[in-house]
CSV table of C-alpha atoms and ligand atoms in Angstrom, one decimal:
chain,number,residue,atom,x,y,z
A,188,MET,CA,0.0,0.0,0.1
A,189,LYS,CA,1.2,3.3,-0.9
A,190,THR,CA,1.8,5.8,2.0
A,191,ILE,CA,1.5,9.6,1.5
A,192,LEU,CA,2.6,12.1,4.4
A,193,ILE,CA,0.4,14.9,4.8
A,194,THR,CA,1.8,17.6,6.9
A,195,GLY,CA,-0.3,20.1,8.9
A,196,GLY,CA,-3.4,17.8,8.6
A,197,ALA,CA,-4.7,18.8,11.9
A,198,GLY,CA,-5.2,22.4,10.8
A,199,PHE,CA,-8.1,24.1,8.7
A,200,ILE,CA,-7.2,23.1,5.2
A,201,GLY,CA,-5.3,20.1,6.1
A,202,SER,CA,-8.2,18.6,7.9
A,203,HIS,CA,-10.4,18.9,4.6
A,204,VAL,CA,-7.5,17.6,2.6
A,205,VAL,CA,-6.9,14.4,5.0
A,206,ARG,CA,-10.6,13.7,5.0
A,207,ARG,CA,-11.1,13.8,1.3
A,208,MET,CA,-8.2,11.8,0.6
A,209,VAL,CA,-8.9,9.1,3.1
A,210,ASN,CA,-12.4,8.7,1.9
A,211,ARG,CA,-11.5,8.7,-1.7
A,212,TYR,CA,-8.4,6.5,-1.9
A,213,PRO,CA,-8.9,3.6,0.6
A,214,GLU,CA,-5.9,1.7,-1.1
A,215,THR,CA,-3.6,4.5,-0.1
A,216,HIS,CA,-2.4,5.1,3.5
A,217,PHE,CA,-2.2,8.7,4.8
A,218,VAL,CA,-0.2,9.7,7.6
A,219,ASN,CA,-1.0,13.0,9.1
A,220,PHE,CA,2.0,14.5,10.6
A,221,ASP,CA,1.2,17.7,12.8
A,222,LYS,CA,2.7,19.3,15.7
A,223,LEU,CA,-0.8,20.4,17.1
A,224,THR,CA,0.0,24.0,17.5
A,225,TYR,CA,-2.8,26.2,18.7
A,226,ALA,CA,-4.1,25.9,15.2
A,227,GLY,CA,-4.1,22.2,15.0
A,228,ASN,CA,-6.9,20.3,16.5
A,229,LEU,CA,-7.7,16.5,16.3
A,230,GLU,CA,-11.2,16.8,17.3
A,231,THR,CA,-11.6,18.2,13.7
A,232,LEU,CA,-10.8,14.7,12.2
A,233,ALA,CA,-12.8,12.5,14.7
A,234,ASP,CA,-14.8,11.0,11.7
A,235,VAL,CA,-11.6,9.8,10.2
A,236,GLU,CA,-9.6,8.5,13.3
A,237,SER,CA,-10.7,5.0,13.0
A,238,LYS,CA,-10.2,4.5,9.3
A,239,ALA,CA,-7.8,1.7,8.4
A,240,ASN,CA,-5.8,3.8,5.8
A,241,TYR,CA,-5.3,6.8,8.4
A,242,SER,CA,-2.5,7.4,11.1
A,243,PHE,CA,-1.6,10.4,13.0
A,244,PHE,CA,2.0,11.1,13.9
A,245,LYS,CA,2.4,14.1,16.5
A,246,GLY,CA,5.7,15.7,15.1
A,247,ASP,CA,7.3,19.2,14.2
A,248,ILE,CA,8.8,19.7,10.7
A,249,CYS,CA,11.6,21.7,12.4
A,250,SER,CA,12.7,18.5,14.2
A,251,GLU,CA,14.8,16.2,12.0
A,252,ALA,CA,14.4,13.6,14.8
A,253,ASP,CA,10.5,13.7,14.5
A,254,LEU,CA,10.9,13.3,10.7
A,255,LYS,CA,13.4,10.6,10.8
A,256,GLU,CA,11.1,8.7,13.1
A,257,VAL,CA,8.0,9.1,10.8
A,258,PHE,CA,10.0,8.1,7.8
A,259,SER,CA,11.4,5.0,9.4
A,260,LYS,CA,8.0,3.9,10.8
A,261,PHE,CA,6.3,4.3,7.5
A,262,ASP,CA,7.3,3.8,3.9
A,263,ILE,CA,6.6,7.2,2.6
A,264,SER,CA,6.4,7.7,-1.1
A,265,ASP,CA,5.1,11.2,-1.4
A,266,VAL,CA,4.6,14.4,0.7
A,267,ILE,CA,1.8,17.0,0.6
A,268,HIS,CA,3.0,19.9,2.6
A,269,LEU,CA,0.7,22.0,4.5
A,270,ALA,CA,2.1,22.5,7.8
A,271,ALA,CA,2.8,26.3,8.5
A,272,GLU,CA,2.2,29.2,10.5
A,273,SER,CA,-0.7,30.8,8.7
A,274,HIS,CA,-1.9,33.9,10.3
A,275,VAL,CA,-0.7,37.3,8.8
A,276,ASP,CA,-1.3,39.4,12.0
A,277,ARG,CA,0.6,36.9,14.3
A,278,SER,CA,3.4,37.2,11.7
A,279,ILE,CA,3.5,41.0,12.2
A,280,SER,CA,3.8,40.5,16.0
A,281,GLY,CA,6.2,37.5,15.7
A,282,PRO,CA,7.9,36.9,12.4
A,283,MET,CA,10.6,34.5,13.7
A,284,ASP,CA,8.0,31.7,14.4
A,285,PHE,CA,7.2,32.1,10.7
A,286,VAL,CA,10.7,31.8,9.5
A,287,LEU,CA,11.2,28.6,11.8
A,288,ALA,CA,8.0,26.8,10.8
A,289,ASN,CA,7.6,27.9,7.2
A,290,VAL,CA,11.2,28.3,5.9
A,291,VAL,CA,13.3,26.1,8.2
A,292,GLY,CA,10.6,23.4,8.4
A,293,THR,CA,10.2,23.1,4.9
A,294,VAL,CA,13.8,22.9,4.1
A,295,ASN,CA,14.2,20.3,7.0
A,296,LEU,CA,11.3,18.3,5.7
A,297,MET,CA,12.8,18.1,2.1
A,298,ASN,CA,16.2,17.2,3.4
A,299,VAL,CA,14.8,14.1,5.2
A,300,CYS,CA,12.9,13.4,1.9
A,301,ARG,CA,16.3,13.6,0.1
A,302,ALA,CA,18.1,11.3,2.7
A,303,ASN,CA,15.1,8.6,2.4
A,304,TRP,CA,14.4,8.9,-1.3
A,305,SER,CA,17.2,7.4,-3.8
A,306,ASP,CA,15.5,8.8,-7.0
A,307,LEU,CA,13.9,12.0,-6.1
A,308,SER,CA,12.2,12.2,-9.5
A,309,LYS,CA,10.1,9.2,-8.5
A,310,HIS,CA,8.5,11.0,-5.4
A,311,ILE,CA,6.1,13.9,-5.4
A,312,PHE,CA,6.7,16.8,-2.9
A,313,TYR,CA,3.6,19.0,-3.1
A,314,GLN,CA,4.0,22.5,-1.6
A,315,ILE,CA,0.8,24.3,-0.5
A,316,SER,CA,1.2,28.0,-0.9
A,317,THR,CA,-0.6,31.2,-1.0
A,318,ASP,CA,-1.4,34.0,-3.5
A,319,GLU,CA,0.0,36.5,-1.0
A,320,VAL,CA,3.3,35.6,-2.3
A,321,TYR,CA,2.6,37.8,-5.3
A,322,GLY,CA,2.0,40.8,-3.3
A,323,SER,CA,-1.0,43.4,-3.6
A,324,LEU,CA,-3.0,44.3,-6.7
A,325,GLY,CA,-4.2,47.6,-7.9
A,326,VAL,CA,-7.9,47.9,-9.1
A,327,GLU,CA,-7.2,45.8,-12.2
A,328,GLY,CA,-5.5,42.6,-13.1
A,329,LEU,CA,-5.2,39.3,-11.7
A,330,PHE,CA,-2.3,37.0,-10.3
A,331,GLU,CA,-1.1,34.6,-12.8
A,332,GLU,CA,1.5,31.7,-12.3
A,333,THR,CA,4.0,34.0,-14.1
A,334,THR,CA,3.4,37.0,-11.8
A,335,SER,CA,6.7,37.9,-10.0
A,336,TYR,CA,7.0,37.3,-6.3
A,337,ASP,CA,6.5,40.3,-4.3
A,338,PRO,CA,5.7,39.4,-0.6
A,339,ARG,CA,4.9,42.1,1.7
A,340,SER,CA,4.1,40.6,5.1
A,341,PRO,CA,6.5,38.4,7.2
A,342,TYR,CA,3.9,35.7,6.6
A,343,SER,CA,4.1,36.0,2.9
A,344,ALA,CA,7.8,36.6,2.9
A,345,SER,CA,8.1,33.2,4.6
A,346,LYS,CA,5.8,31.3,2.1
A,347,ALA,CA,7.7,32.8,-0.9
A,348,SER,CA,11.1,31.9,0.7
A,349,SER,CA,9.8,28.3,1.1
A,350,ASP,CA,8.4,28.3,-2.4
A,351,HIS,CA,11.7,29.3,-3.7
A,352,PHE,CA,13.4,26.6,-1.7
A,353,VAL,CA,11.0,24.0,-3.1
A,354,ARG,CA,11.8,25.2,-6.8
A,355,ALA,CA,15.5,25.1,-5.9
A,356,TYR,CA,15.2,21.5,-4.9
A,357,HIS,CA,13.6,20.7,-8.1
A,358,HIS,CA,16.3,22.3,-10.2
A,359,THR,CA,19.2,21.3,-8.1
A,360,TYR,CA,18.4,17.8,-6.8
A,361,GLY,CA,15.5,16.7,-9.4
A,362,LEU,CA,12.9,16.5,-6.6
A,363,ASN,CA,9.4,16.0,-8.4
A,364,ILE,CA,7.4,19.0,-7.1
A,365,ARG,CA,4.3,20.8,-7.5
A,366,ILE,CA,3.3,24.2,-6.0
A,367,SER,CA,-0.2,25.6,-5.7
A,368,ASN,CA,-1.0,29.3,-4.8
A,369,CYS,CA,-4.5,29.6,-3.4
A,370,SER,CA,-6.5,32.6,-2.4
A,371,ASN,CA,-8.5,33.1,0.9
A,372,ASN,CA,-10.3,30.0,2.0
A,373,TYR,CA,-13.4,29.8,4.1
A,374,GLY,CA,-15.5,27.0,5.4
A,375,SER,CA,-16.1,24.8,8.5
A,376,HIS,CA,-13.2,24.2,11.2
A,377,GLN,CA,-11.2,27.4,10.4
A,378,PHE,CA,-9.7,28.8,13.5
A,379,PRO,CA,-11.7,32.0,14.6
A,380,GLU,CA,-8.6,34.3,14.4
A,381,LYS,CA,-9.4,34.6,10.5
A,382,LEU,CA,-11.9,37.2,9.4
A,383,ILE,CA,-15.1,35.0,8.7
A,384,PRO,CA,-15.1,32.8,11.7
A,385,LEU,CA,-13.9,35.7,13.9
A,386,MET,CA,-16.8,37.9,12.8
A,387,ILE,CA,-19.3,35.0,13.2
A,388,HIS,CA,-18.2,34.3,16.7
A,389,ASN,CA,-18.1,37.8,17.7
A,390,ALA,CA,-21.6,38.6,16.1
A,391,VAL,CA,-23.1,35.7,18.1
A,392,GLU,CA,-21.5,37.0,21.3
A,393,GLY,CA,-22.6,40.6,20.8
A,394,LYS,CA,-19.0,41.7,20.4
A,395,ASP,CA,-17.6,44.3,18.0
A,396,LEU,CA,-16.9,43.3,14.5
A,397,PRO,CA,-13.4,44.9,14.1
A,398,ILE,CA,-12.7,45.8,10.6
A,399,TYR,CA,-9.3,47.1,9.8
A,400,GLY,CA,-8.8,50.5,8.1
A,401,ASP,CA,-11.5,51.4,5.7
A,402,GLY,CA,-12.7,47.9,5.0
A,403,LEU,CA,-12.3,48.3,1.4
A,404,ASN,CA,-9.4,45.7,1.1
A,405,ILE,CA,-10.4,42.9,-1.2
A,406,ARG,CA,-10.0,39.2,-1.0
A,407,ASP,CA,-10.8,36.4,-3.4
A,408,TRP,CA,-12.7,33.8,-1.3
A,409,LEU,CA,-12.9,30.1,-2.0
A,410,TRP,CA,-14.7,27.1,-0.3
A,411,VAL,CA,-12.2,25.2,1.5
A,412,GLU,CA,-13.5,22.0,0.0
A,413,ASP,CA,-12.9,23.2,-3.5
A,414,HIS,CA,-9.3,24.1,-2.5
A,415,ALA,CA,-9.1,20.3,-1.2
A,416,SER,CA,-10.5,19.2,-4.6
A,417,ALA,CA,-7.8,21.2,-6.5
A,418,ILE,CA,-5.1,19.8,-4.2
A,419,ASP,CA,-6.3,16.2,-5.2
A,420,LEU,CA,-6.2,17.1,-8.8
A,421,ILE,CA,-2.9,18.7,-8.8
A,422,PHE,CA,-1.3,16.0,-6.7
A,423,HIS,CA,-2.7,13.0,-9.0
A,424,GLU,CA,-2.7,14.7,-12.3
A,425,GLY,CA,-0.4,17.8,-12.1
A,426,ARG,CA,3.0,18.1,-13.9
A,427,ASP,CA,6.3,17.9,-12.3
A,428,GLY,CA,7.7,21.2,-11.7
A,429,GLU,CA,4.6,23.2,-12.4
A,430,THR,CA,2.8,25.8,-10.5
A,431,TYR,CA,-1.1,26.2,-10.4
A,432,ASN,CA,-3.0,29.2,-9.0
A,433,ILE,CA,-6.2,28.3,-7.2
A,434,GLY,CA,-9.0,30.7,-6.7
A,435,GLY,CA,-12.7,31.2,-7.2
A,436,LEU,CA,-12.9,34.7,-9.1
A,437,ASN,CA,-15.0,35.8,-6.1
A,438,GLU,CA,-13.8,39.2,-5.0
A,439,TRP,CA,-15.4,40.9,-2.0
A,440,THR,CA,-14.3,44.1,0.0
A,441,ASN,CA,-14.2,43.1,3.7
A,442,LEU,CA,-17.0,45.5,4.5
A,443,ASP,CA,-19.4,44.1,1.9
A,444,LEU,CA,-18.6,40.5,3.1
A,445,ILE,CA,-19.2,41.5,6.6
A,446,LYS,CA,-22.6,43.3,5.7
A,447,ARG,CA,-23.6,40.0,3.9
A,448,LEU,CA,-22.6,37.9,6.8
A,449,SER,CA,-24.5,40.2,9.1
A,450,GLU,CA,-27.6,39.7,7.1
A,451,ILE,CA,-27.2,36.1,7.2
A,452,ILE,CA,-26.8,36.0,11.0
A,453,ASP,CA,-29.7,38.4,11.6
A,454,GLN,CA,-31.9,35.8,9.7
A,455,ARG,CA,-30.5,32.7,11.4
A,456,LEU,CA,-30.6,34.3,15.1
A,457,GLY,CA,-34.1,35.7,14.4
A,458,ARG,CA,-32.7,39.3,15.0
A,459,GLU,CA,-34.3,42.3,13.4
A,460,LYS,CA,-32.8,43.3,10.0
A,461,GLY,CA,-30.0,45.4,10.3
A,462,GLU,CA,-29.2,44.5,14.0
A,463,THR,CA,-25.8,42.6,13.7
A,464,ILE,CA,-24.3,45.2,11.4
A,465,LYS,CA,-24.4,47.8,14.3
A,466,GLN,CA,-21.6,45.7,15.8
A,467,ILE,CA,-19.2,46.9,13.3
A,468,LYS,CA,-16.4,48.9,14.5
A,469,PHE,CA,-13.7,50.3,12.3
A,470,ILE,CA,-10.2,49.8,14.0
A,471,LYS,CA,-6.6,50.8,13.3
A,472,ASP,CA,-5.4,49.3,10.0
A,473,ARG,CA,-3.1,46.1,9.8
A,474,ALA,CA,0.5,47.2,9.2
A,475,GLY,CA,1.4,46.8,5.4
A,476,HIS,CA,-2.2,45.7,4.7
A,477,ASP,CA,-2.3,44.3,1.2
A,478,ARG,CA,-5.0,46.0,-0.7
A,479,ARG,CA,-6.3,43.6,-3.2
A,480,TYR,CA,-5.8,39.8,-4.1
A,481,ALA,CA,-7.5,38.2,-7.1
A,482,ILE,CA,-6.5,34.9,-8.9
A,483,ASP,CA,-6.5,33.6,-12.3
A,484,ALA,CA,-7.2,29.9,-12.2
A,485,SER,CA,-7.6,29.3,-15.9
A,486,LYS,CA,-4.4,27.0,-16.1
A,487,LEU,CA,-5.9,24.8,-13.5
A,488,GLU,CA,-9.4,24.8,-15.0
A,489,GLN,CA,-8.1,24.3,-18.7
A,490,GLU,CA,-5.5,21.8,-17.8
A,491,LEU,CA,-7.1,19.7,-15.1
A,492,LYS,CA,-10.6,20.6,-15.7
A,493,TRP,CA,-11.2,21.9,-12.1
A,494,LYS,CA,-14.0,24.2,-11.2
A,495,PRO,CA,-15.5,25.2,-7.7
A,496,SER,CA,-18.5,23.1,-6.6
A,497,ILE,CA,-20.6,25.8,-5.0
A,498,THR,CA,-21.4,29.6,-5.0
A,499,PHE,CA,-20.0,31.8,-2.5
A,500,GLU,CA,-23.7,32.7,-1.4
A,501,GLU,CA,-24.2,28.9,-0.6
A,502,GLY,CA,-20.9,28.5,0.9
A,503,LEU,CA,-21.3,31.4,3.3
A,504,GLU,CA,-24.7,30.2,4.5
A,505,LYS,CA,-23.3,26.8,5.0
A,506,THR,CA,-20.3,28.3,7.0
A,507,VAL,CA,-22.5,30.4,9.2
A,508,ASP,CA,-24.7,27.2,9.8
A,509,TRP,CA,-21.6,25.1,10.7
A,510,TYR,CA,-20.4,27.6,13.3
A,511,LEU,CA,-23.8,28.2,14.9
A,512,ASP,CA,-24.2,24.3,15.1
A,513,ASN,CA,-20.7,23.9,16.4
A,514,GLN,CA,-20.2,26.3,19.3
A,515,ASP,CA,-18.6,23.9,21.4
A,516,TRP,CA,-15.7,23.3,18.8
A,517,VAL,CA,-15.2,27.1,18.8
A,518,LYS,CA,-15.3,27.4,22.7
A,519,ASN,CA,-12.6,24.4,22.8
A,520,VAL,CA,-10.3,26.0,20.3
A,521,ILE,CA,-10.3,29.4,21.7
A,522,SER,CA,-10.2,28.4,25.4
A,523,GLY,CA,-6.4,28.5,25.7
A,524,GLU,CA,-3.6,30.8,24.3
A,525,TYR,CA,-6.2,32.6,22.0
A,526,GLN,CA,-7.5,34.6,24.8
A,527,THR,CA,-4.1,36.2,25.3
A,528,TYR,CA,-3.6,36.8,21.5
A,529,TYR,CA,-7.1,38.3,21.2
A,530,GLU,CA,-6.6,40.9,24.0
A,531,LYS,CA,-3.2,42.0,22.7
A,532,GLN,CA,-4.6,42.2,19.1
A,533,TYR,CA,-7.9,43.9,19.7
A,534,ASN,CA,-7.9,45.5,23.1
A,535,SER,CA,-4.5,46.9,23.7
B,132,NAD,P1,-3.6,26.5,10.0
B,132,NAD,O1,-2.9,27.5,10.6
B,132,NAD,O2,-5.1,26.2,10.2
B,132,NAD,O3,-3.0,24.9,10.3
B,132,NAD,C1,-1.7,24.7,10.3
B,132,NAD,C2,-1.4,23.5,10.7
B,132,NAD,O4,0.0,23.3,10.7
B,132,NAD,C3,-1.8,23.3,12.1
B,132,NAD,O5,-2.6,21.9,12.4
B,132,NAD,C4,-0.5,23.3,12.9
B,132,NAD,O6,-0.7,22.5,14.1
B,132,NAD,C5,0.5,22.7,12.0
B,132,NAD,N1,1.7,23.1,12.1
B,132,NAD,C6,2.3,24.4,12.4
B,132,NAD,N2,3.5,24.4,12.6
B,132,NAD,C7,3.9,23.1,12.4
B,132,NAD,C8,5.2,22.5,12.6
B,132,NAD,N3,6.2,23.1,12.9
B,132,NAD,N4,5.2,21.1,12.4
B,132,NAD,C9,4.3,20.3,12.2
B,132,NAD,N5,3.0,20.9,12.1
B,132,NAD,C10,2.9,22.2,12.2
B,132,NAD,O7,-3.4,26.9,8.5
B,132,NAD,P2,-4.3,26.6,7.2
B,132,NAD,O8,-5.2,27.8,7.0
B,132,NAD,O9,-5.1,25.2,7.2
B,132,NAD,O10,-3.1,26.7,6.0
B,132,NAD,C11,-2.6,25.4,5.5
B,132,NAD,C12,-1.7,25.6,4.5
B,132,NAD,O11,-2.2,26.3,3.4
B,132,NAD,C13,-0.5,26.6,5.0
B,132,NAD,O12,0.8,26.2,4.4
B,132,NAD,C14,-1.0,28.1,4.4
B,132,NAD,O13,0.1,28.8,4.1
B,132,NAD,C15,-1.7,27.6,3.1
B,132,NAD,N6,-2.7,28.5,2.5
B,132,NAD,C16,-3.8,28.8,3.5
B,132,NAD,C17,-4.7,29.7,2.8
B,132,NAD,C18,-6.0,30.2,3.9
B,132,NAD,O14,-6.8,30.8,3.2
B,132,NAD,N7,-6.0,29.6,5.0
B,132,NAD,C19,-4.8,30.1,1.6
B,132,NAD,C20,-3.6,29.5,0.9
B,132,NAD,C21,-2.8,28.7,1.4
B,133,DAU,O1,-4.9,34.8,0.6
B,133,DAU,C1,-4.5,33.7,1.3
B,133,DAU,C2,-4.2,33.9,2.6
B,133,DAU,O2,-5.4,34.2,3.2
B,133,DAU,C3,-3.5,32.7,3.3
B,133,DAU,O3,-2.2,32.5,2.8
B,133,DAU,C4,-3.4,33.0,4.9
B,133,DAU,O4,-3.0,32.0,5.5
B,133,DAU,C5,-4.8,33.3,5.4
B,133,DAU,O5,-4.8,33.7,6.6
B,133,DAU,C6,-5.5,34.6,4.6
B,133,DAU,O6,-4.8,35.7,4.8
B,133,DAU,P1,-5.6,37.1,5.2
B,133,DAU,O7,-4.7,38.1,5.9
B,133,DAU,O8,-6.0,37.8,3.8
B,133,DAU,O9,-6.8,36.5,6.1
B,133,DAU,P2,-7.5,37.1,7.3
B,133,DAU,O10,-8.7,36.4,7.4
B,133,DAU,O11,-6.5,37.3,8.4
B,133,DAU,O12,-8.0,38.5,6.7
B,133,DAU,C7,-8.8,38.6,5.8
B,133,DAU,C8,-9.0,40.2,5.5
B,133,DAU,O13,-9.8,40.7,6.6
B,133,DAU,C9,-7.8,41.0,5.4
B,133,DAU,O14,-7.9,42.1,4.5
B,133,DAU,C10,-7.7,41.7,6.8
B,133,DAU,C11,-9.2,41.8,7.2
B,133,DAU,N1,-9.5,41.7,8.6
B,133,DAU,C12,-9.0,40.5,9.2
B,133,DAU,C13,-9.2,40.4,10.8
B,133,DAU,C14,-8.6,39.1,11.4
B,133,DAU,C15,-10.2,42.6,9.3
B,133,DAU,O15,-10.7,43.6,8.9
B,133,DAU,N2,-10.4,42.5,10.7
B,133,DAU,C16,-9.9,41.4,11.3
B,133,DAU,O16,-10.2,41.1,12.6
């Protein structure tokens, strides 16, 4: 049985990838390798825990010993690499954690792959990256695979750096790689430090809905399960050494998005129309806040026939419903370190 290592499988996107892969490919074994930082949570994967083709290994990609152990325990043929520090605001207050996890961790992981794989061209190393490496767009234009890298936050600089290392290992050592750069994901199980789940949680709790700056920054939102389906396709059918952009052509200003979310919440909670929106509070802008992201995913659509499965309208409603139905999950994940982070980020 083939064994694939998925790093960061206990995080938001990773858990959707793990669930999809484990259920779709029963003849393949999937090992979820995750450090379980504040953002990793095994409760999210309770439904796949007992599957015969799934294993969990608690480990840190920065630790050579952890990686050697997982490679000695399992005959790993390929890697889908999602493990990372992922939150831009945390990268502004603590960039070094991002250098360590995202840059050092990725290089360490590829080194252990090199040590274990005699012919690197026969093993896939798939790097999951972000559109933020391309920088910020003006009013016009889309990020294409050929757009030059221009990272502007410590988070995107760390992801750009790790992408460069992955390409360097392809050119230097012949590692069979794929890289995909995706836009903003939303859906169930996202840690409530990110915009959409933060707003849903605060709305329900009657707290402020904190909008950075003028609220006119634009993000291109994609349903997380559509990201997982793209990863599945690129892993199985993508070409060696290629980059694929993933996105939904679904641009929203933060303000319009929160207005729409507020309407759904009013309706779901039986509040009067216009009630939730009153909770909006404009606060100090994020340092170096990128103005606009938007993805051209035509290469993925044409070459691999990928397309998003649901509209944003449907996805947003499903997401609100999931958070309203799973308030215990939210309470559990925010019960620890998050309280200190939240105080510092929003109340100091
Ligand atoms: P997340 O923060 O929800 O999850 C990250 C996971 O990685 C967690 O389970 C955490 O425990 C694990 N992890 C962190 N450091 C680790 C380490 N040193 N060793 C082992 N595991 C470690 O992140 P996410 O939003 O699911 O993002 C997953 C990947 O997708 C990241 O590489 C991110 O850059 C990329 N990405 C995210 C988005 C998005 O919108 N969230 C969009 C495009 C790309
Ligand atoms: O584009 C892909 C990236 O999307 C991923 O690579 C990152 O891992 C992921 O975190 C996300 O980055 P963003 O910075 O775009 O996402 P975030 O949810 O933090 O913020 C979305 C927008 O909302 C952004 O313009 C900042 C704004 N925002 C965010 C928060 C948390 C607010 O106005 N208020 C907030 O409290």
